[in-house]
Tab-separated table of C-alpha atoms and ligand atoms in Angstrom:
chain	number	residue	atom	x	y	z
A	1	MET	CA	142.287	72.646	16.661
A	2	ARG	CA	143.706	75.863	15.329
A	3	VAL	CA	147.314	76.379	16.348
A	4	ALA	CA	148.592	79.849	17.184
A	5	THR	CA	151.953	80.613	15.591
A	6	SER	CA	153.171	81.868	19.026
A	7	GLN	CA	152.980	78.231	20.265
A	8	LEU	CA	155.347	77.017	17.625
A	9	ASP	CA	158.909	75.922	18.351
A	10	LEU	CA	160.881	77.113	15.347
A	11	ARG	CA	164.533	76.672	14.677
A	12	ARG	CA	166.054	78.666	11.895
A	13	ALA	CA	168.630	76.680	9.852
A	14	SER	CA	171.823	78.602	9.135
A	15	SER	CA	172.909	76.317	6.295
A	16	LEU	CA	171.783	73.180	4.466
A	17	ASP	CA	174.113	71.092	6.584
A	18	ASN	CA	172.710	72.654	9.718
A	19	ALA	CA	169.123	71.941	8.536
A	20	LEU	CA	169.979	68.327	7.839
A	21	ASP	CA	171.667	67.991	11.268
A	22	ILE	CA	168.524	69.420	12.940
A	23	LEU	CA	166.386	66.988	10.980
A	24	ARG	CA	168.518	64.062	11.986
A	25	ASP	CA	166.633	63.790	15.311
A	26	ARG	CA	163.378	63.380	13.230
A	27	GLU	CA	161.337	65.596	15.407
A	28	ARG	CA	160.959	68.696	13.189
A	29	THR	CA	158.965	69.550	10.142
A	30	PRO	CA	160.637	71.659	7.469
A	31	ILE	CA	158.963	74.955	6.770
A	32	ALA	CA	159.763	76.832	3.511
A	33	GLY	CA	157.433	79.529	2.185
A	34	ALA	CA	154.797	78.357	4.735
A	35	THR	CA	151.951	78.995	2.237
A	36	ASP	CA	150.575	75.465	2.752
A	37	LEU	CA	151.771	74.981	6.300
A	38	TYR	CA	150.156	78.046	7.757
A	39	VAL	CA	146.829	77.096	6.167
A	40	ALA	CA	147.131	73.643	7.751
A	41	LEU	CA	147.987	75.197	11.136
A	42	ASN	CA	145.021	77.568	10.852
A	43	PHE	CA	142.640	74.748	10.069
A	44	GLY	CA	144.102	72.556	12.829
A	45	THR	CA	144.986	69.782	10.384
A	46	LEU	CA	148.725	69.811	11.221
A	47	VAL	CA	149.776	68.124	14.428
A	48	PRO	CA	153.498	68.953	14.678
A	49	LYS	CA	154.544	72.067	16.510
A	50	ARG	CA	158.248	71.759	16.091
A	51	PHE	CA	159.676	73.179	12.882
A	52	VAL	CA	162.920	73.932	11.117
A	53	ASP	CA	162.830	77.021	8.971
A	54	ILE	CA	164.684	76.516	5.706
A	55	TRP	CA	163.464	79.667	3.964
A	56	GLY	CA	166.780	81.484	4.420
A	57	LEU	CA	168.940	78.847	2.692
A	58	ASP	CA	169.929	80.659	-0.483
A	59	GLU	CA	171.922	77.577	-1.605
A	60	LEU	CA	168.539	75.948	-2.405
A	61	ARG	CA	167.273	78.780	-4.547
A	62	GLY	CA	169.402	78.484	-7.702
A	63	ILE	CA	168.076	77.720	-11.187
A	64	SER	CA	170.747	76.611	-13.668
A	65	VAL	CA	171.674	74.171	-16.393
A	66	ARG	CA	174.364	71.576	-15.606
A	67	ASP	CA	175.446	68.900	-18.132
A	68	ASP	CA	172.305	69.691	-20.167
A	69	ILE	CA	170.091	69.150	-17.132
A	70	LEU	CA	167.859	71.911	-15.744
A	71	VAL	CA	168.502	72.032	-12.016
A	72	ILE	CA	165.957	73.896	-9.922
A	73	GLY	CA	166.672	74.484	-6.201
A	74	ALA	CA	163.823	73.359	-3.910
A	75	LEU	CA	163.292	76.930	-2.609
A	76	ALA	CA	162.840	78.442	-6.069
A	77	THR	CA	159.548	80.401	-5.842
A	78	TYR	CA	156.925	80.597	-8.594
A	79	SER	CA	158.007	84.219	-9.198
A	80	ALA	CA	161.586	83.141	-9.715
A	81	LEU	CA	160.439	80.381	-12.074
A	82	MET	CA	158.394	82.904	-14.051
A	83	ARG	CA	161.347	85.286	-14.328
A	84	SER	CA	163.974	82.614	-15.207
A	85	SER	CA	165.272	82.683	-18.782
A	86	VAL	CA	166.418	79.034	-18.629
A	87	VAL	CA	162.985	77.889	-17.431
A	88	ALA	CA	161.386	79.873	-20.281
A	89	GLU	CA	163.743	78.293	-22.773
A	90	ARG	CA	163.763	74.694	-21.547
A	91	LEU	CA	160.555	74.150	-19.597
A	92	PRO	CA	158.052	76.856	-20.623
A	93	MET	CA	155.117	74.793	-19.256
A	94	LEU	CA	156.570	75.225	-15.791
A	95	ALA	CA	156.698	78.997	-16.188
A	96	GLU	CA	153.134	78.877	-17.449
A	97	ALA	CA	151.947	76.751	-14.454
A	98	SER	CA	153.810	79.023	-12.014
A	99	GLY	CA	151.932	82.050	-13.359
A	100	GLN	CA	148.660	80.339	-12.550
A	101	VAL	CA	149.437	79.444	-8.973
A	102	GLY	CA	147.555	81.543	-6.405
A	103	GLY	CA	148.116	85.290	-6.698
A	104	VAL	CA	151.281	87.401	-6.559
A	105	GLN	CA	151.797	86.936	-2.832
A	106	ILE	CA	151.706	83.146	-3.096
A	107	GLN	CA	153.946	83.230	-6.200
A	108	ASN	CA	156.495	85.283	-4.130
A	109	ARG	CA	156.521	82.846	-1.182
A	110	GLY	CA	155.395	79.443	-2.486
A	111	THR	CA	158.218	77.176	-3.486
A	112	LEU	CA	158.552	74.268	-5.984
A	113	GLY	CA	159.949	72.003	-3.321
A	114	GLY	CA	156.959	72.849	-1.058
A	115	ASN	CA	154.472	72.046	-3.828
A	116	ILE	CA	156.129	68.649	-4.392
A	117	ALA	CA	156.436	67.794	-0.623
A	118	ASN	CA	152.920	68.982	0.202
A	119	ALA	CA	151.761	66.180	-2.129
A	120	SER	CA	148.346	67.557	-3.001
A	121	PRO	CA	146.942	65.830	-6.111
A	122	ALA	CA	145.864	69.337	-7.176
A	123	GLY	CA	149.368	70.814	-7.047
A	124	ASP	CA	149.791	72.776	-10.265
A	125	SER	CA	153.519	72.096	-10.801
A	126	LEU	CA	153.120	68.302	-10.464
A	127	PRO	CA	151.671	67.428	-13.935
A	128	VAL	CA	154.421	69.502	-15.467
A	129	LEU	CA	157.065	67.649	-13.536
A	130	ALA	CA	155.446	64.261	-14.257
A	131	ALA	CA	155.180	64.976	-17.999
A	132	ALA	CA	158.806	66.123	-18.002
A	133	ASP	CA	160.000	63.015	-16.158
A	134	ALA	CA	161.550	65.225	-13.497
A	135	VAL	CA	163.832	63.774	-10.814
A	136	VAL	CA	163.495	64.813	-7.136
A	137	VAL	CA	166.817	65.061	-5.348
A	138	LEU	CA	166.520	64.151	-1.661
A	139	ARG	CA	169.225	64.564	0.909
A	140	ASN	CA	169.720	63.692	4.604
A	141	ALA	CA	172.718	64.266	6.799
A	142	GLU	CA	174.369	61.122	5.410
A	143	HIS	CA	173.585	60.892	1.743
A	144	GLU	CA	171.745	62.088	-1.327
A	145	ARG	CA	169.339	60.047	-3.523
A	146	ARG	CA	167.353	60.705	-6.674
A	147	VAL	CA	163.719	59.571	-7.193
A	148	SER	CA	161.638	59.975	-10.377
A	149	ILE	CA	158.669	62.243	-9.698
A	150	ASN	CA	156.581	59.395	-11.199
A	151	GLU	CA	157.663	57.174	-8.349
A	152	PHE	CA	157.704	59.814	-5.613
A	153	TYR	CA	154.071	59.545	-4.572
A	154	THR	CA	152.754	56.329	-2.949
A	155	GLY	CA	149.141	57.420	-2.233
A	156	TYR	CA	147.034	60.336	-1.216
A	157	ARG	CA	149.444	62.879	0.346
A	158	ALA	CA	152.006	60.109	0.836
A	159	THR	CA	155.515	60.109	-0.584
A	160	VAL	CA	158.710	58.052	-0.393
A	161	MET	CA	160.437	60.964	1.439
A	162	LYS	CA	161.776	60.105	4.896
A	163	PRO	CA	161.317	62.431	7.892
A	164	ASP	CA	165.019	63.302	8.020
A	165	GLU	CA	165.184	64.164	4.308
A	166	LEU	CA	164.836	67.444	2.481
A	167	ILE	CA	164.038	67.979	-1.158
A	168	VAL	CA	167.100	69.905	-2.223
A	169	ALA	CA	166.542	70.149	-6.007
A	170	ILE	CA	164.577	69.057	-9.000
A	171	GLU	CA	166.384	67.880	-12.106
A	172	ILE	CA	164.874	67.885	-15.565
A	173	ALA	CA	166.646	66.490	-18.603
A	174	ALA	CA	166.136	68.238	-21.941
A	175	VAL	CA	162.468	67.825	-23.013
A	176	GLU	CA	162.034	67.093	-26.717
A	177	GLY	CA	158.772	68.227	-28.221
A	178	ARG	CA	156.047	70.886	-27.810
A	179	GLN	CA	155.011	71.571	-24.279
A	180	TRP	CA	151.468	72.409	-23.148
A	181	PHE	CA	149.829	73.293	-19.813
A	182	ARG	CA	146.266	73.978	-18.867
A	183	LYS	CA	144.514	74.497	-15.525
A	184	VAL	CA	140.767	74.462	-15.051
A	185	GLY	CA	139.516	76.066	-11.835
A	186	THR	CA	136.503	78.043	-10.687
A	187	ARG	CA	138.123	81.426	-11.514
A	188	ALA	CA	141.217	82.907	-13.046
A	189	ALA	CA	143.252	83.418	-9.888
A	190	GLN	CA	143.436	81.974	-6.339
A	191	ALA	CA	141.649	78.831	-7.456
A	192	ILE	CA	142.547	75.256	-6.681
A	193	SER	CA	142.495	73.111	-9.811
A	194	LYS	CA	139.486	70.986	-10.706
A	195	ILE	CA	141.708	69.547	-13.443
A	196	VAL	CA	145.301	70.389	-14.273
A	197	VAL	CA	147.100	68.954	-17.278
A	198	ALA	CA	150.566	69.109	-18.764
A	199	GLY	CA	151.686	67.422	-21.933
A	200	VAL	CA	154.702	67.067	-24.236
A	201	ARG	CA	154.148	66.181	-27.874
A	202	GLY	CA	157.267	64.809	-29.415
A	203	PRO	CA	159.113	61.602	-30.182
A	204	ALA	CA	157.792	60.307	-26.850
A	205	THR	CA	154.380	61.902	-26.175
A	206	ARG	CA	153.758	62.350	-22.472
A	207	ILE	CA	150.683	63.612	-20.664
A	208	ALA	CA	149.972	63.980	-16.953
A	209	PHE	CA	146.880	64.940	-14.928
A	210	GLY	CA	146.328	66.436	-11.555
A	211	SER	CA	143.096	66.296	-9.497
A	212	VAL	CA	141.830	63.087	-11.167
A	213	ALA	CA	143.400	60.569	-8.765
A	214	PRO	CA	144.867	60.435	-5.287
A	215	THR	CA	148.188	61.484	-6.827
A	216	VAL	CA	149.295	63.203	-9.949
A	217	VAL	CA	149.135	60.583	-12.731
A	218	ARG	CA	150.601	59.932	-16.159
A	219	ALA	CA	148.256	58.366	-18.693
A	220	PRO	CA	150.486	55.674	-20.242
A	221	GLU	CA	147.756	53.913	-22.231
A	222	THR	CA	146.586	57.207	-23.751
A	223	GLU	CA	150.237	58.112	-24.469
A	224	ARG	CA	150.744	54.792	-26.226
A	225	ALA	CA	147.549	55.285	-28.301
A	226	LEU	CA	148.692	58.685	-29.380
A	227	GLY	CA	152.212	57.412	-30.104
A	228	ASP	CA	150.760	54.555	-32.253
A	229	GLY	CA	148.812	57.057	-34.416
A	230	ALA	CA	145.354	56.537	-32.940
A	231	SER	CA	142.767	59.236	-33.809
A	232	ILE	CA	142.314	61.806	-31.092
A	233	ASP	CA	138.732	60.513	-30.517
A	234	ASP	CA	140.013	57.055	-29.941
A	235	ALA	CA	142.739	58.343	-27.660
A	236	ALA	CA	140.130	60.363	-25.696
A	237	ALA	CA	138.145	57.163	-25.304
A	238	VAL	CA	141.255	55.381	-23.948
A	239	LEU	CA	141.763	58.249	-21.538
A	240	MET	CA	138.249	58.020	-20.243
A	241	ARG	CA	138.781	54.357	-19.384
A	242	GLU	CA	142.202	54.974	-17.951
A	243	ILE	CA	141.556	57.723	-15.385
A	244	LYS	CA	139.080	57.292	-12.536
A	245	PRO	CA	138.450	60.646	-10.904
A	246	ILE	CA	136.147	60.992	-7.858
A	247	ASP	CA	133.440	63.369	-6.700
A	248	ASP	CA	134.602	65.878	-4.081
A	249	ILE	CA	133.866	69.369	-2.893
A	250	ARG	CA	135.510	70.939	-5.902
A	251	SER	CA	133.946	68.923	-8.666
A	252	THR	CA	132.254	65.732	-9.804
A	253	ALA	CA	133.893	62.645	-11.328
A	254	GLU	CA	131.743	62.999	-14.415
A	255	TYR	CA	132.822	66.641	-14.977
A	256	ARG	CA	136.436	65.744	-14.463
A	257	LEU	CA	136.316	62.846	-16.901
A	258	ARG	CA	134.655	64.921	-19.670
A	259	VAL	CA	136.917	67.896	-19.144
A	260	SER	CA	140.003	65.685	-19.129
A	261	ALA	CA	138.976	64.298	-22.542
A	262	ASN	CA	138.338	67.772	-23.835
A	263	LEU	CA	141.697	68.909	-22.629
A	264	LEU	CA	143.355	66.026	-24.332
A	265	ARG	CA	141.701	67.075	-27.583
A	266	ARG	CA	142.847	70.666	-26.997
A	267	PHE	CA	146.383	69.580	-26.225
A	268	TRP	CA	146.508	67.666	-29.479
A	269	ALA	CA	145.055	70.503	-31.552
A	270	ASP	CA	147.282	73.211	-30.025
A	271	THR	CA	150.433	71.213	-30.480
A	272	ALA	CA	149.783	69.993	-34.032
B	301	LIG	C1	145.853	81.430	-1.103
B	301	LIG	C2	146.615	80.251	-1.586
B	301	LIG	C3	146.495	79.924	-2.938
B	301	LIG	C4	147.223	78.821	-3.454
B	301	LIG	N1	147.091	78.512	-4.820
B	301	LIG	C5	147.709	77.461	-5.319
B	301	LIG	C6	147.516	77.103	-6.627
B	301	LIG	O1	146.855	77.800	-7.428
B	301	LIG	N2	148.168	75.981	-7.082
B	301	LIG	C7	148.975	75.242	-6.265
B	301	LIG	O2	149.537	74.223	-6.735
B	301	LIG	N3	149.167	75.519	-4.989
B	301	LIG	C8	148.552	76.631	-4.442
B	301	LIG	N4	148.719	76.942	-3.133
B	301	LIG	C9	149.535	76.038	-2.318
B	301	LIG	C10	150.951	76.465	-2.029
B	301	LIG	O3	151.201	77.827	-2.302
B	301	LIG	C11	151.976	75.626	-2.810
B	301	LIG	O4	151.780	74.234	-2.570
B	301	LIG	C12	153.433	76.022	-2.448
B	301	LIG	O5	154.238	75.621	-3.513
B	301	LIG	C13	153.993	75.358	-1.167
B	301	LIG	O6	155.343	75.817	-0.992
B	301	LIG	P1	155.820	76.469	0.383
B	301	LIG	O7	157.259	76.745	0.275
B	301	LIG	O8	154.930	77.547	0.862
B	301	LIG	O9	155.624	75.172	1.341
B	301	LIG	P2	155.353	75.088	2.934
B	301	LIG	O10	153.983	75.583	3.248
B	301	LIG	O11	156.486	75.743	3.683
B	301	LIG	O12	155.466	73.556	3.146
B	301	LIG	C14	154.526	72.645	2.571
B	301	LIG	C15	154.908	71.230	2.910
B	301	LIG	O13	156.077	70.829	2.261
B	301	LIG	C16	157.160	70.538	3.210
B	301	LIG	N5	158.362	71.086	2.605
B	301	LIG	C17	158.525	72.348	2.100
B	301	LIG	N6	159.743	72.434	1.527
B	301	LIG	C18	160.355	71.252	1.659
B	301	LIG	C19	161.641	70.715	1.240
B	301	LIG	N7	162.487	71.471	0.551
B	301	LIG	N8	161.898	69.464	1.530
B	301	LIG	C20	161.006	68.635	2.223
B	301	LIG	N9	159.816	69.093	2.627
B	301	LIG	C21	159.502	70.411	2.360
B	301	LIG	C22	156.725	71.139	4.512
B	301	LIG	O14	157.212	70.414	5.637
B	301	LIG	C23	155.179	71.022	4.436
B	301	LIG	O15	154.792	69.736	4.742
B	301	LIG	C24	147.996	78.002	-2.581
B	301	LIG	C25	148.086	78.333	-1.249
B	301	LIG	C26	147.394	79.427	-0.725
B	301	LIG	C27	147.538	79.789	0.679
């Protein structure tokens, strides 16, 4: 049932520590830019009505480089990622992906942490983070832990995150090689991906796909084939055995399989 926002019980956190204290009782859902959350409330697919608003926590907005690691605060918006000179320099595929999320309003409100926590297999930032071997920094009132994005998802819209934890940052070590991103949707803007791909061609070639499985996935057998010098046609054949997309309202399994193979070929040609 659709939930009116007037029925919500919202506590606004005054600091990160305050937010983590509020979450300690495990009865509140974090709300950041609310771009996913309000849609879920509107469609009646979200049961909780008690929230903690973290949008005002500027300490989670920074984008910087520390010890050669790109550190992106969970509340960094797509607009901030598109504007950031360090993202442009170190992770241009994330800037590219950010520019293809929704429209300007969504780019101004939607956050990287929200995209990760929302756990949609179609999330546009997720293949980028998977191909870059990003690390998700989780914190609760007691301690902080780090989880590879490639181990963060346990199934469809399921993650290792605990109810009292917040994503506070995303860390990305220097990425060696040429980066590439491509999203295929029904139109140029405001479209959810039918397929979304990010790749890095370098000493360790890495490629990740969204919308072809219950979670974002890397394609390790395809990566190995490319790394071993297989022809791109052979690598595409490996990929078509490796991923197992499904039919859903946005596309068919067959379309996704063929387009994934075509995108792999495009990735290889563009990064030659
Ligand atoms: C019109 C429209 C178009 C869109 N287009 C795209 C698109 O093209 N590509 C795409 O990938 N997405 C798209 N989205 C989805 C959405 O904008 C993104 O997923 C966004 O990044 C979510 O961030 P948010 O801050 O708004 O999250 P919220 O809606 O505030 O939260 C989403 C979920 O994450 C949790 N959460 C948020 N922040 C944290 C945190 N720091 N720690 C722990 N949990 C947290 C919340 O509890 C909630 O479960 C679109 C949405 C709309 C409405």
